[in-house]
């Protein structure tokens, strides 16, 4: 596994592989890798000859009161996990000055986001998705992949990045990797590390609420408010859980669903705090005909 720190070296490496006729896949991460990331790596291996994992905790996607400084960083352990899973050729691990030479607060050109970035998480994290889309453009420019793989747990991020790649005519296939869950149903997240054992067990309420909501929709419930009501009730039943949102949105534009339309796919999405730890989860549901 080659560790590359600069954009110029990463680009030269990608050019070389492309000249050799290899297909390249990129798995962008902020490190602190877990089973969810490893499943994206496995997916990348199935899609391409040469897999790069980028590890960069991106300052521009954290708000001033968020956990940028405290975000878990475990580079050595990440490298060991990637060695173990095998098939990763390159780790791209730039430092902040490499991706933001003028400083992350002096970035001049940004990718602007469409309206749907202001739904769900975007409502509570202003500027977050501009930071994500901008850093992913930098990572794509550095790593020059044919395929890029993102986790579907961050469904709004995935949809926005897919839209960015399409609207900016980037010649890259965007692939969504299924959410991987701990045995109790909690979706893997680097932030799960902050949870106590008790919170980790209580946090299983998130996927239970999502599953119940999905089931209710697929069983023919006609009123979206009844479904969000059930999710709220379930999450409020756990005293440590502080609900930020429980919503049903359209899968196309992430707009709140006021009425179910038969045959249309919707997304059920939840964000919950355990102390300062923010966890999200979601699922697709198909409204029956
Ligand atoms: O999903 C993440 O880990 C990050 O948002 C990403 C896509 C690596 C951009 O920093």
mmCIF file of C-alpha atoms and ligand atoms in Angstrom:
data_model
loop_
_atom_site.group_PDB
_atom_site.id
_atom_site.type_symbol
_atom_site.label_atom_id
_atom_site.label_comp_id
_atom_site.label_asym_id
_atom_site.label_seq_id
_atom_site.Cartn_x
_atom_site.Cartn_y
_atom_site.Cartn_z
ATOM 1 C CA UNK A 1 0.000 0.000 0.000
ATOM 2 C CA UNK A 2 1.464 3.287 -1.112
ATOM 3 C CA UNK A 3 0.799 6.344 1.030
ATOM 4 C CA UNK A 4 0.634 9.549 -0.996
ATOM 5 C CA UNK A 5 0.529 12.973 0.633
ATOM 6 C CA UNK A 6 0.597 15.489 -2.233
ATOM 7 C CA UNK A 7 -1.845 16.274 -5.041
ATOM 8 C CA UNK A 8 0.898 16.310 -7.694
ATOM 9 C CA UNK A 9 2.138 12.845 -6.714
ATOM 10 C CA UNK A 10 -1.417 11.479 -6.533
ATOM 11 C CA UNK A 11 -2.242 12.852 -9.991
ATOM 12 C CA UNK A 12 0.982 11.443 -11.500
ATOM 13 C CA UNK A 13 0.238 8.058 -9.909
ATOM 14 C CA UNK A 14 -3.339 8.042 -11.265
ATOM 15 C CA UNK A 15 -2.119 9.103 -14.741
ATOM 16 C CA UNK A 16 0.393 6.254 -14.717
ATOM 17 C CA UNK A 17 -2.290 3.677 -13.775
ATOM 18 C CA UNK A 18 -4.649 5.040 -16.421
ATOM 19 C CA UNK A 19 -1.854 4.794 -19.035
ATOM 20 C CA UNK A 20 -1.397 1.156 -18.046
ATOM 21 C CA UNK A 21 -5.081 0.667 -18.851
ATOM 22 C CA UNK A 22 -6.168 0.192 -15.233
ATOM 23 C CA UNK A 23 -9.568 1.243 -13.900
ATOM 24 C CA UNK A 24 -9.440 3.320 -10.739
ATOM 25 C CA UNK A 25 -11.868 3.543 -7.836
ATOM 26 C CA UNK A 26 -11.821 6.043 -4.991
ATOM 27 C CA UNK A 27 -13.340 5.612 -1.530
ATOM 28 C CA UNK A 28 -13.293 9.058 0.130
ATOM 29 C CA UNK A 29 -13.238 8.904 3.943
ATOM 30 C CA UNK A 30 -12.419 11.008 6.957
ATOM 31 C CA UNK A 31 -10.585 8.053 8.492
ATOM 32 C CA UNK A 32 -11.374 6.353 11.782
ATOM 33 C CA UNK A 33 -12.425 3.480 9.606
ATOM 34 C CA UNK A 34 -15.029 0.915 10.556
ATOM 35 C CA UNK A 35 -16.907 -1.981 8.968
ATOM 36 C CA UNK A 36 -19.041 0.473 6.958
ATOM 37 C CA UNK A 37 -15.947 1.885 5.221
ATOM 38 C CA UNK A 38 -14.490 -1.590 4.708
ATOM 39 C CA UNK A 39 -17.622 -2.672 2.891
ATOM 40 C CA UNK A 40 -17.172 0.361 0.566
ATOM 41 C CA UNK A 41 -13.595 -0.780 -0.044
ATOM 42 C CA UNK A 42 -14.847 -4.284 -0.932
ATOM 43 C CA UNK A 43 -17.357 -2.752 -3.318
ATOM 44 C CA UNK A 44 -14.598 -0.610 -4.872
ATOM 45 C CA UNK A 45 -12.459 -3.719 -5.417
ATOM 46 C CA UNK A 46 -15.326 -5.322 -7.306
ATOM 47 C CA UNK A 47 -15.593 -2.240 -9.559
ATOM 48 C CA UNK A 48 -11.979 -1.452 -10.421
ATOM 49 C CA UNK A 49 -8.406 -2.771 -10.675
ATOM 50 C CA UNK A 50 -6.865 -0.118 -8.488
ATOM 51 C CA UNK A 51 -8.433 1.171 -5.271
ATOM 52 C CA UNK A 52 -7.482 4.408 -3.535
ATOM 53 C CA UNK A 53 -8.842 5.280 -0.095
ATOM 54 C CA UNK A 54 -8.544 8.943 0.821
ATOM 55 C CA UNK A 55 -8.251 9.897 4.481
ATOM 56 C CA UNK A 56 -8.792 13.559 5.253
ATOM 57 C CA UNK A 57 -10.806 15.182 8.040
ATOM 58 C CA UNK A 58 -12.209 18.094 6.100
ATOM 59 C CA UNK A 59 -12.464 21.288 8.186
ATOM 60 C CA UNK A 60 -14.845 23.079 5.825
ATOM 61 C CA UNK A 61 -17.719 20.665 6.418
ATOM 62 C CA UNK A 62 -17.792 21.250 10.181
ATOM 63 C CA UNK A 63 -19.714 24.165 11.681
ATOM 64 C CA UNK A 64 -18.061 26.397 14.300
ATOM 65 C CA UNK A 65 -19.712 24.493 17.165
ATOM 66 C CA UNK A 66 -19.192 21.026 15.725
ATOM 67 C CA UNK A 67 -16.635 18.349 16.527
ATOM 68 C CA UNK A 68 -13.834 19.063 14.000
ATOM 69 C CA UNK A 69 -11.094 19.192 16.660
ATOM 70 C CA UNK A 70 -12.434 16.175 18.560
ATOM 71 C CA UNK A 71 -13.221 14.096 15.454
ATOM 72 C CA UNK A 72 -11.536 10.682 15.968
ATOM 73 C CA UNK A 73 -8.245 10.360 14.100
ATOM 74 C CA UNK A 74 -6.551 6.922 13.984
ATOM 75 C CA UNK A 75 -4.256 6.931 10.940
ATOM 76 C CA UNK A 76 -2.093 4.015 12.055
ATOM 77 C CA UNK A 77 -5.091 1.846 12.852
ATOM 78 C CA UNK A 78 -6.753 2.844 9.569
ATOM 79 C CA UNK A 79 -3.671 1.664 7.640
ATOM 80 C CA UNK A 80 -3.682 -1.643 9.536
ATOM 81 C CA UNK A 81 -7.382 -2.210 8.809
ATOM 82 C CA UNK A 82 -6.852 -1.481 5.122
ATOM 83 C CA UNK A 83 -3.880 -3.895 5.020
ATOM 84 C CA UNK A 84 -6.108 -6.527 6.607
ATOM 85 C CA UNK A 85 -9.018 -6.076 4.239
ATOM 86 C CA UNK A 86 -6.555 -6.158 1.317
ATOM 87 C CA UNK A 87 -6.816 -4.916 -2.244
ATOM 88 C CA UNK A 88 -6.166 -1.244 -1.484
ATOM 89 C CA UNK A 89 -3.280 0.012 -3.614
ATOM 90 C CA UNK A 90 -3.070 3.605 -2.420
ATOM 91 C CA UNK A 91 -3.939 5.746 0.564
ATOM 92 C CA UNK A 92 -4.221 9.421 -0.274
ATOM 93 C CA UNK A 93 -3.698 11.285 2.995
ATOM 94 C CA UNK A 94 -3.056 14.969 2.348
ATOM 95 C CA UNK A 95 -2.717 17.453 5.185
ATOM 96 C CA UNK A 96 -4.840 20.575 5.485
ATOM 97 C CA UNK A 97 -2.282 22.864 3.811
ATOM 98 C CA UNK A 98 -2.169 20.531 0.800
ATOM 99 C CA UNK A 99 -5.896 20.681 0.103
ATOM 100 C CA UNK A 100 -6.347 24.263 1.334
ATOM 101 C CA UNK A 101 -3.041 25.992 0.509
ATOM 102 C CA UNK A 102 -4.387 29.424 1.501
ATOM 103 C CA UNK A 103 -5.999 28.034 4.666
ATOM 104 C CA UNK A 104 -9.430 26.406 4.900
ATOM 105 C CA UNK A 105 -11.004 29.752 5.865
ATOM 106 C CA UNK A 106 -9.515 31.397 2.749
ATOM 107 C CA UNK A 107 -10.974 29.044 0.137
ATOM 108 C CA UNK A 108 -12.188 31.284 -2.713
ATOM 109 C CA UNK A 109 -14.013 28.983 -5.103
ATOM 110 C CA UNK A 110 -16.754 26.716 -3.744
ATOM 111 C CA UNK A 111 -19.164 24.230 -5.238
ATOM 112 C CA UNK A 112 -22.587 25.718 -4.535
ATOM 113 C CA UNK A 113 -25.384 23.351 -3.618
ATOM 114 C CA UNK A 114 -28.914 23.043 -4.998
ATOM 115 C CA UNK A 115 -32.013 23.713 -2.895
ATOM 116 C CA UNK A 116 -32.217 20.102 -1.661
ATOM 117 C CA UNK A 117 -29.034 20.688 0.369
ATOM 118 C CA UNK A 118 -31.178 22.776 2.701
ATOM 119 C CA UNK A 119 -33.477 19.870 3.648
ATOM 120 C CA UNK A 120 -32.790 17.224 6.325
ATOM 121 C CA UNK A 121 -29.257 17.655 7.765
ATOM 122 C CA UNK A 122 -28.650 20.805 5.714
ATOM 123 C CA UNK A 123 -31.357 22.605 7.691
ATOM 124 C CA UNK A 124 -29.282 22.191 10.855
ATOM 125 C CA UNK A 125 -25.770 22.303 9.398
ATOM 126 C CA UNK A 126 -25.507 25.453 7.274
ATOM 127 C CA UNK A 127 -22.523 25.338 4.900
ATOM 128 C CA UNK A 128 -21.894 21.635 5.579
ATOM 129 C CA UNK A 129 -22.692 20.383 2.093
ATOM 130 C CA UNK A 130 -20.773 23.195 0.357
ATOM 131 C CA UNK A 131 -17.767 21.940 2.356
ATOM 132 C CA UNK A 132 -18.427 18.321 1.391
ATOM 133 C CA UNK A 133 -18.958 18.973 -2.317
ATOM 134 C CA UNK A 134 -15.937 21.275 -2.519
ATOM 135 C CA UNK A 135 -13.557 18.839 -0.840
ATOM 136 C CA UNK A 136 -14.872 15.921 -2.894
ATOM 137 C CA UNK A 137 -14.163 17.935 -6.088
ATOM 138 C CA UNK A 138 -10.579 18.355 -4.855
ATOM 139 C CA UNK A 139 -10.286 14.630 -4.070
ATOM 140 C CA UNK A 140 -11.676 13.683 -7.491
ATOM 141 C CA UNK A 141 -9.259 16.090 -9.202
ATOM 142 C CA UNK A 142 -6.339 14.594 -7.278
ATOM 143 C CA UNK A 143 -7.244 10.893 -7.567
ATOM 144 C CA UNK A 144 -8.785 10.900 -11.085
ATOM 145 C CA UNK A 145 -11.002 7.834 -10.459
ATOM 146 C CA UNK A 146 -13.358 6.143 -12.904
ATOM 147 C CA UNK A 147 -15.605 5.151 -9.975
ATOM 148 C CA UNK A 148 -16.251 6.758 -6.629
ATOM 149 C CA UNK A 149 -18.050 5.006 -3.767
ATOM 150 C CA UNK A 150 -20.008 6.711 -0.977
ATOM 151 C CA UNK A 151 -22.050 5.178 1.822
ATOM 152 C CA UNK A 152 -25.832 5.378 1.593
ATOM 153 C CA UNK A 153 -26.050 6.080 5.337
ATOM 154 C CA UNK A 154 -25.282 9.685 4.388
ATOM 155 C CA UNK A 155 -28.095 9.644 1.861
ATOM 156 C CA UNK A 156 -28.352 13.430 1.384
ATOM 157 C CA UNK A 157 -24.590 13.641 0.805
ATOM 158 C CA UNK A 158 -24.791 10.780 -1.701
ATOM 159 C CA UNK A 159 -27.656 12.362 -3.657
ATOM 160 C CA UNK A 160 -25.946 15.783 -3.742
ATOM 161 C CA UNK A 161 -22.624 14.304 -4.870
ATOM 162 C CA UNK A 162 -24.334 12.299 -7.595
ATOM 163 C CA UNK A 163 -26.040 15.489 -8.755
ATOM 164 C CA UNK A 164 -22.718 17.373 -8.693
ATOM 165 C CA UNK A 165 -21.011 14.734 -10.840
ATOM 166 C CA UNK A 166 -23.913 14.815 -13.297
ATOM 167 C CA UNK A 167 -24.305 18.607 -13.461
ATOM 168 C CA UNK A 168 -20.566 19.255 -13.817
ATOM 169 C CA UNK A 169 -20.302 16.487 -16.464
ATOM 170 C CA UNK A 170 -17.547 14.640 -14.614
ATOM 171 C CA UNK A 171 -16.761 11.348 -16.300
ATOM 172 C CA UNK A 172 -17.092 9.347 -13.081
ATOM 173 C CA UNK A 173 -19.524 6.664 -11.969
ATOM 174 C CA UNK A 174 -20.965 7.356 -8.510
ATOM 175 C CA UNK A 175 -21.794 4.200 -6.561
ATOM 176 C CA UNK A 176 -23.806 3.988 -3.328
ATOM 177 C CA UNK A 177 -22.691 1.369 -0.805
ATOM 178 C CA UNK A 178 -25.334 -0.209 1.434
ATOM 179 C CA UNK A 179 -25.419 0.826 5.092
ATOM 180 C CA UNK A 180 -23.668 -1.684 7.333
ATOM 181 C CA UNK A 181 -25.023 -2.170 10.840
ATOM 182 C CA UNK A 182 -23.779 -3.292 14.229
ATOM 183 C CA UNK A 183 -25.510 -6.468 15.523
ATOM 184 C CA UNK A 184 -28.197 -4.366 17.301
ATOM 185 C CA UNK A 185 -29.059 -2.503 14.081
ATOM 186 C CA UNK A 186 -27.125 0.721 14.807
ATOM 187 C CA UNK A 187 -25.582 1.977 11.555
ATOM 188 C CA UNK A 188 -21.761 2.022 11.690
ATOM 189 C CA UNK A 189 -20.369 5.537 12.077
ATOM 190 C CA UNK A 190 -17.018 6.891 13.207
ATOM 191 C CA UNK A 191 -18.976 8.819 15.846
ATOM 192 C CA UNK A 192 -20.234 5.546 17.446
ATOM 193 C CA UNK A 193 -16.807 5.482 19.128
ATOM 194 C CA UNK A 194 -17.895 8.339 21.389
ATOM 195 C CA UNK A 195 -20.911 6.418 22.726
ATOM 196 C CA UNK A 196 -20.835 4.605 26.068
ATOM 197 C CA UNK A 197 -21.844 0.931 26.006
ATOM 198 C CA UNK A 198 -25.253 1.905 27.382
ATOM 199 C CA UNK A 199 -25.778 4.659 24.778
ATOM 200 C CA UNK A 200 -24.673 2.296 22.034
ATOM 201 C CA UNK A 201 -27.349 -0.132 23.076
ATOM 202 C CA UNK A 202 -29.995 2.618 23.476
ATOM 203 C CA UNK A 203 -29.089 3.988 20.023
ATOM 204 C CA UNK A 204 -30.565 0.879 18.414
ATOM 205 C CA UNK A 205 -33.886 2.751 18.732
ATOM 206 C CA UNK A 206 -32.871 4.753 15.634
ATOM 207 C CA UNK A 207 -32.896 1.815 13.242
ATOM 208 C CA UNK A 208 -35.935 0.341 14.998
ATOM 209 C CA UNK A 209 -37.843 3.591 14.382
ATOM 210 C CA UNK A 210 -36.711 3.670 10.752
ATOM 211 C CA UNK A 211 -37.726 0.036 10.228
ATOM 212 C CA UNK A 212 -41.141 0.543 11.819
ATOM 213 C CA UNK A 213 -41.759 3.622 9.672
ATOM 214 C CA UNK A 214 -40.729 1.823 6.497
ATOM 215 C CA UNK A 215 -42.966 -1.107 7.362
ATOM 216 C CA UNK A 216 -45.905 1.198 8.091
ATOM 217 C CA UNK A 217 -45.563 2.918 4.705
ATOM 218 C CA UNK A 218 -45.174 -0.377 2.844
ATOM 219 C CA UNK A 219 -48.219 -1.746 4.689
ATOM 220 C CA UNK A 220 -50.299 1.055 3.180
ATOM 221 C CA UNK A 221 -50.496 3.797 5.846
ATOM 222 C CA UNK A 222 -51.868 6.837 4.045
ATOM 223 C CA UNK A 223 -50.921 9.622 6.422
ATOM 224 C CA UNK A 224 -47.213 10.682 6.530
ATOM 225 C CA UNK A 225 -47.823 12.486 9.847
ATOM 226 C CA UNK A 226 -48.866 9.190 11.448
ATOM 227 C CA UNK A 227 -45.564 7.673 10.314
ATOM 228 C CA UNK A 228 -43.343 10.529 11.544
ATOM 229 C CA UNK A 229 -45.426 10.509 14.749
ATOM 230 C CA UNK A 230 -44.564 6.864 15.346
ATOM 231 C CA UNK A 231 -40.843 7.549 14.827
ATOM 232 C CA UNK A 232 -40.949 10.516 17.236
ATOM 233 C CA UNK A 233 -42.766 8.467 19.846
ATOM 234 C CA UNK A 234 -40.282 5.610 19.597
ATOM 235 C CA UNK A 235 -37.256 7.897 19.863
ATOM 236 C CA UNK A 236 -38.770 9.919 22.712
ATOM 237 C CA UNK A 237 -39.252 6.648 24.605
ATOM 238 C CA UNK A 238 -35.460 6.587 25.138
ATOM 239 C CA UNK A 239 -34.646 9.359 27.627
ATOM 240 C CA UNK A 240 -30.993 9.826 26.482
ATOM 241 C CA UNK A 241 -32.048 10.297 22.845
ATOM 242 C CA UNK A 242 -32.717 13.881 21.705
ATOM 243 C CA UNK A 243 -34.479 13.881 18.369
ATOM 244 C CA UNK A 244 -33.316 16.476 15.833
ATOM 245 C CA UNK A 245 -35.565 15.386 12.993
ATOM 246 C CA UNK A 246 -37.677 12.462 11.833
ATOM 247 C CA UNK A 247 -38.846 13.102 8.291
ATOM 248 C CA UNK A 248 -40.202 11.502 5.156
ATOM 249 C CA UNK A 249 -38.925 13.129 1.964
ATOM 250 C CA UNK A 250 -39.121 12.448 -1.746
ATOM 251 C CA UNK A 251 -36.250 10.360 -3.107
ATOM 252 C CA UNK A 252 -35.900 12.740 -6.071
ATOM 253 C CA UNK A 253 -35.626 16.197 -4.466
ATOM 254 C CA UNK A 254 -35.647 15.454 -0.736
ATOM 255 C CA UNK A 255 -38.802 17.534 -0.335
ATOM 256 C CA UNK A 256 -41.072 16.761 2.638
ATOM 257 C CA UNK A 257 -43.792 14.281 1.661
ATOM 258 C CA UNK A 258 -47.248 15.646 2.424
ATOM 259 C CA UNK A 259 -49.126 12.866 0.694
ATOM 260 C CA UNK A 260 -48.054 9.373 -0.320
ATOM 261 C CA UNK A 261 -48.257 8.707 -4.055
ATOM 262 C CA UNK A 262 -48.713 5.021 -4.977
ATOM 263 C CA UNK A 263 -45.633 3.478 -6.605
ATOM 264 C CA UNK A 264 -43.341 6.334 -5.569
ATOM 265 C CA UNK A 265 -40.217 5.787 -3.516
ATOM 266 C CA UNK A 266 -39.666 7.935 -0.434
ATOM 267 C CA UNK A 267 -36.847 8.265 2.098
ATOM 268 C CA UNK A 268 -37.415 7.950 5.822
ATOM 269 C CA UNK A 269 -34.637 9.831 7.648
ATOM 270 C CA UNK A 270 -33.742 10.513 11.253
ATOM 271 C CA UNK A 271 -31.105 12.513 13.158
ATOM 272 C CA UNK A 272 -30.726 11.972 16.898
ATOM 273 C CA UNK A 273 -28.318 13.282 19.519
ATOM 274 C CA UNK A 274 -26.932 11.215 22.381
ATOM 275 C CA UNK A 275 -25.290 14.016 24.437
ATOM 276 C CA UNK A 276 -23.221 15.905 21.799
ATOM 277 C CA UNK A 277 -23.037 12.852 19.518
ATOM 278 C CA UNK A 278 -25.148 13.231 16.417
ATOM 279 C CA UNK A 279 -26.247 10.021 14.676
ATOM 280 C CA UNK A 280 -28.173 9.732 11.422
ATOM 281 C CA UNK A 281 -29.877 6.904 9.596
ATOM 282 C CA UNK A 282 -32.335 6.425 6.756
ATOM 283 C CA UNK A 283 -34.084 3.909 4.532
ATOM 284 C CA UNK A 284 -35.981 3.880 1.273
ATOM 285 C CA UNK A 285 -39.660 2.876 1.340
ATOM 286 C CA UNK A 286 -41.894 2.137 -1.612
ATOM 287 C CA UNK A 287 -45.459 3.420 -1.368
ATOM 288 C CA UNK A 288 -47.696 0.472 -2.375
ATOM 289 C CA UNK A 289 -49.929 0.723 -5.461
HETATM 290 O O1 LIG B 1 -18.648 10.923 4.244
HETATM 291 C C1 LIG B 1 -17.525 11.384 4.582
HETATM 292 O O2 LIG B 1 -16.737 10.742 5.268
HETATM 293 C C2 LIG B 1 -17.137 12.790 4.150
HETATM 294 O O3 LIG B 1 -18.231 13.640 4.144
HETATM 295 C C3 LIG B 1 -16.396 12.823 2.790
HETATM 296 C C4 LIG B 1 -17.293 12.347 1.654
HETATM 297 C C5 LIG B 1 -15.152 11.941 2.863
HETATM 298 C C6 LIG B 1 -15.962 14.244 2.470
HETATM 299 O O4 LIG B 1 -15.109 14.776 3.438
#
